[in-house]
GROMACS .gro file of C-alpha atoms in nm:
model
  155
    1MET     CA    1   0.000   0.000   0.000
    2VAL     CA    2   0.283   0.241   0.085
    3ASP     CA    3   0.442   0.197  -0.259
    4LEU     CA    4   0.108   0.262  -0.431
    5ILE     CA    5   0.054   0.583  -0.234
    6LYS     CA    6   0.411   0.703  -0.291
    7ASN     CA    7   0.420   0.624  -0.662
    8GLN     CA    8   0.066   0.683  -0.789
    9CYS     CA    9  -0.195   0.956  -0.765
   10ILE     CA   10  -0.460   0.780  -0.558
   11GLY     CA   11  -0.751   0.998  -0.453
   12SER     CA   12  -0.996   0.772  -0.271
   13GLN     CA   13  -1.017   0.461  -0.057
   14GLU     CA   14  -1.217   0.292  -0.332
   15GLU     CA   15  -0.939   0.363  -0.583
   16LEU     CA   16  -0.678   0.234  -0.339
   17ALA     CA   17  -0.882  -0.083  -0.275
   18ALA     CA   18  -0.906  -0.144  -0.651
   19LYS     CA   19  -0.528  -0.099  -0.694
   20LEU     CA   20  -0.461  -0.336  -0.404
   21SER     CA   21  -0.704  -0.587  -0.556
   22GLU     CA   22  -0.509  -0.572  -0.884
   23HIS     CA   23  -0.206  -0.682  -0.681
   24GLY     CA   24  -0.395  -0.966  -0.515
   25TYR     CA   25  -0.490  -0.798  -0.187
   26GLU     CA   26  -0.857  -0.786  -0.091
   27VAL     CA   27  -0.919  -0.537   0.191
   28THR     CA   28  -1.224  -0.382   0.347
   29GLN     CA   29  -1.288  -0.008   0.365
   30ALA     CA   30  -1.256  -0.024   0.745
   31THR     CA   31  -0.911  -0.182   0.716
   32LEU     CA   32  -0.802   0.078   0.462
   33SER     CA   33  -0.928   0.358   0.682
   34ARG     CA   34  -0.736   0.224   0.985
   35ASP     CA   35  -0.420   0.165   0.780
   36LEU     CA   36  -0.430   0.512   0.622
   37LYS     CA   37  -0.470   0.666   0.967
   38MET     CA   38  -0.188   0.453   1.111
   39LEU     CA   39   0.042   0.553   0.823
   40LYS     CA   40  -0.051   0.919   0.888
   41THR     CA   41  -0.138   0.981   0.526
   42THR     CA   42  -0.275   1.316   0.420
   43LYS     CA   43  -0.514   1.393   0.137
   44VAL     CA   44  -0.400   1.700  -0.057
   45PRO     CA   45  -0.526   1.877  -0.369
   46THR     CA   46  -0.342   1.820  -0.696
   47ASP     CA   47  -0.276   2.067  -0.975
   48ARG     CA   48  -0.558   1.896  -1.172
   49GLY     CA   49  -0.827   1.991  -0.920
   50THR     CA   50  -0.847   1.640  -0.773
   51TYR     CA   51  -0.708   1.500  -0.448
   52MET     CA   52  -0.442   1.244  -0.369
   53TYR     CA   53  -0.301   1.069  -0.064
   54ILE     CA   54   0.055   1.147   0.040
   55MET     CA   55   0.281   0.993   0.301
   56PRO     CA   56   0.452   1.204   0.566
   57ASP     CA   57   0.820   1.249   0.478
   58SER     CA   58   0.749   1.061   0.159
   59ASN     CA   59   1.093   1.143   0.016
   60THR     CA   60   0.955   1.209  -0.328
   61LEU     CA   61   1.179   1.400  -0.565
   62LYS     CA   62   0.974   1.719  -0.514
   63ASP     CA   63   1.003   1.683  -0.135
   64LYS     CA   64   1.380   1.635  -0.158
   65LEU     CA   65   1.419   1.937  -0.383
   66LEU     CA   66   1.195   2.151  -0.159
   67ALA     CA   67   1.393   2.046   0.148
   68LYS     CA   68   1.718   2.151  -0.020
   69GLY     CA   69   1.570   2.480  -0.135
   70ALA     CA   70   1.632   2.369  -0.492
   71ALA     CA   71   1.270   2.369  -0.606
   72ASP     CA   72   1.045   2.665  -0.655
   73ILE     CA   73   0.676   2.624  -0.717
   74SER     CA   74   0.632   2.752  -1.069
   75PRO     CA   75   0.386   3.039  -1.120
   76ASN     CA   76   0.172   2.797  -1.321
   77PHE     CA   77   0.148   2.558  -1.025
   78GLN     CA   78  -0.212   2.534  -0.906
   79SER     CA   79  -0.139   2.612  -0.542
   80GLY     CA   80  -0.474   2.775  -0.469
   81PHE     CA   81  -0.285   3.075  -0.326
   82ILE     CA   82  -0.491   3.392  -0.278
   83SER     CA   83  -0.306   3.627  -0.043
   84LEU     CA   84  -0.029   3.671   0.212
   85THR     CA   85  -0.035   3.902   0.516
   86ILE     CA   86   0.246   3.925   0.770
   87SER     CA   87   0.193   4.059   1.121
   88GLY     CA   88   0.490   4.040   1.355
   89ASN     CA   89   0.619   3.686   1.338
   90ILE     CA   90   0.295   3.536   1.200
   91ALA     CA   91   0.213   3.503   0.832
   92VAL     CA   92  -0.148   3.443   0.729
   93ILE     CA   93  -0.180   3.278   0.390
   94LYS     CA   94  -0.526   3.260   0.234
   95THR     CA   95  -0.598   2.985  -0.019
   96ARG     CA   96  -0.892   2.847  -0.209
   97ASN     CA   97  -1.098   2.607   0.000
   98GLY     CA   98  -0.918   2.272   0.036
   99TYR     CA   99  -0.575   2.393  -0.072
  100ALA     CA  100  -0.426   2.500   0.262
  101ALA     CA  101  -0.305   2.156   0.376
  102GLY     CA  102  -0.113   2.082   0.056
  103LEU     CA  103   0.046   2.425   0.043
  104ALA     CA  104   0.136   2.410   0.415
  105TYR     CA  105   0.297   2.071   0.348
  106ASP     CA  106   0.514   2.224   0.074
  107ILE     CA  107   0.609   2.515   0.302
  108ASP     CA  108   0.704   2.276   0.586
  109MET     CA  109   0.902   2.050   0.350
  110SER     CA  110   1.109   2.351   0.240
  111GLN     CA  111   1.266   2.348   0.588
  112SER     CA  112   1.320   2.720   0.562
  113LYS     CA  113   1.504   2.873   0.856
  114GLU     CA  114   1.273   3.176   0.829
  115ILE     CA  115   0.952   2.970   0.868
  116LEU     CA  116   0.938   2.766   1.188
  117GLY     CA  117   0.618   2.578   1.103
  118THR     CA  118   0.264   2.601   0.973
  119ILE     CA  119  -0.088   2.529   1.091
  120PRO     CA  120  -0.331   2.476   0.803
  121GLY     CA  121  -0.707   2.498   0.803
  122SER     CA  122  -0.918   2.444   0.493
  123ASP     CA  123  -0.850   2.785   0.337
  124THR     CA  124  -0.602   2.954   0.572
  125ILE     CA  125  -0.247   2.879   0.682
  126PHE     CA  126  -0.084   3.031   0.987
  127ALA     CA  127   0.294   3.026   0.951
  128VAL     CA  128   0.515   3.109   1.247
  129LEU     CA  129   0.816   3.311   1.137
  130ASP     CA  130   1.154   3.328   1.306
  131GLU     CA  131   1.141   3.656   1.497
  132ASN     CA  132   1.506   3.723   1.408
  133ALA     CA  133   1.453   3.683   1.033
  134SER     CA  134   1.447   4.002   0.829
  135ARG     CA  135   1.132   4.092   0.636
  136GLU     CA  136   1.334   4.070   0.314
  137ALA     CA  137   1.452   3.714   0.392
  138VAL     CA  138   1.098   3.608   0.483
  139MET     CA  139   0.958   3.752   0.160
  140GLU     CA  140   1.232   3.590  -0.048
  141THR     CA  141   1.144   3.254   0.108
  142PHE     CA  142   0.774   3.303   0.036
  143ARG     CA  143   0.850   3.406  -0.323
  144LYS     CA  144   1.018   3.067  -0.372
  145LEU     CA  145   0.714   2.885  -0.235
  146LEU     CA  146   0.415   3.094  -0.343
  147PRO     CA  147   0.319   3.233  -0.683
  148ILE     CA  148   0.370   3.596  -0.580
  149ASP     CA  149   0.552   3.857  -0.784
  150LYS     CA  150   0.869   4.030  -0.667
  151THR     CA  151   0.728   4.381  -0.698
  152HIS     CA  152   0.420   4.342  -0.479
  153ASN     CA  153   0.472   4.468  -0.125
  154TYR     CA  154   0.281   4.241   0.112
  155ARG     CA  155   0.181   4.364   0.457
   0.00000   0.00000   0.00000
């Protein structure tokens, strides 16, 4: 099951059960639900407007590149991003409904020294910023992770 989740875009328990069945494993929905919870999977939106399960610390290529600071989310990436407001050492990121968890995951995987961690809701992310980080460093980090332009001055 772990390999299927890590290597395929699986968006529902029914789809996962069908894939497991193709590999000779018959499981009930209750078993899948327990296993997904035990594995601490998360369901995140994709750039195609659907959802998929991901594993924590899944070590996918994108995760590795984000963690090294070597990957930017391209402006064409469907992140659901709407706005960014910074107040003190808290950033409030507004997203389309359902997009906050996936975007918060990408922000956390970046392991930025300016962003200590995130708390996502369904359409809002609270990001705690290092109080010693300069506003310029914080904005540069967010520009790598969010589809915002370099000229816009966010509060």
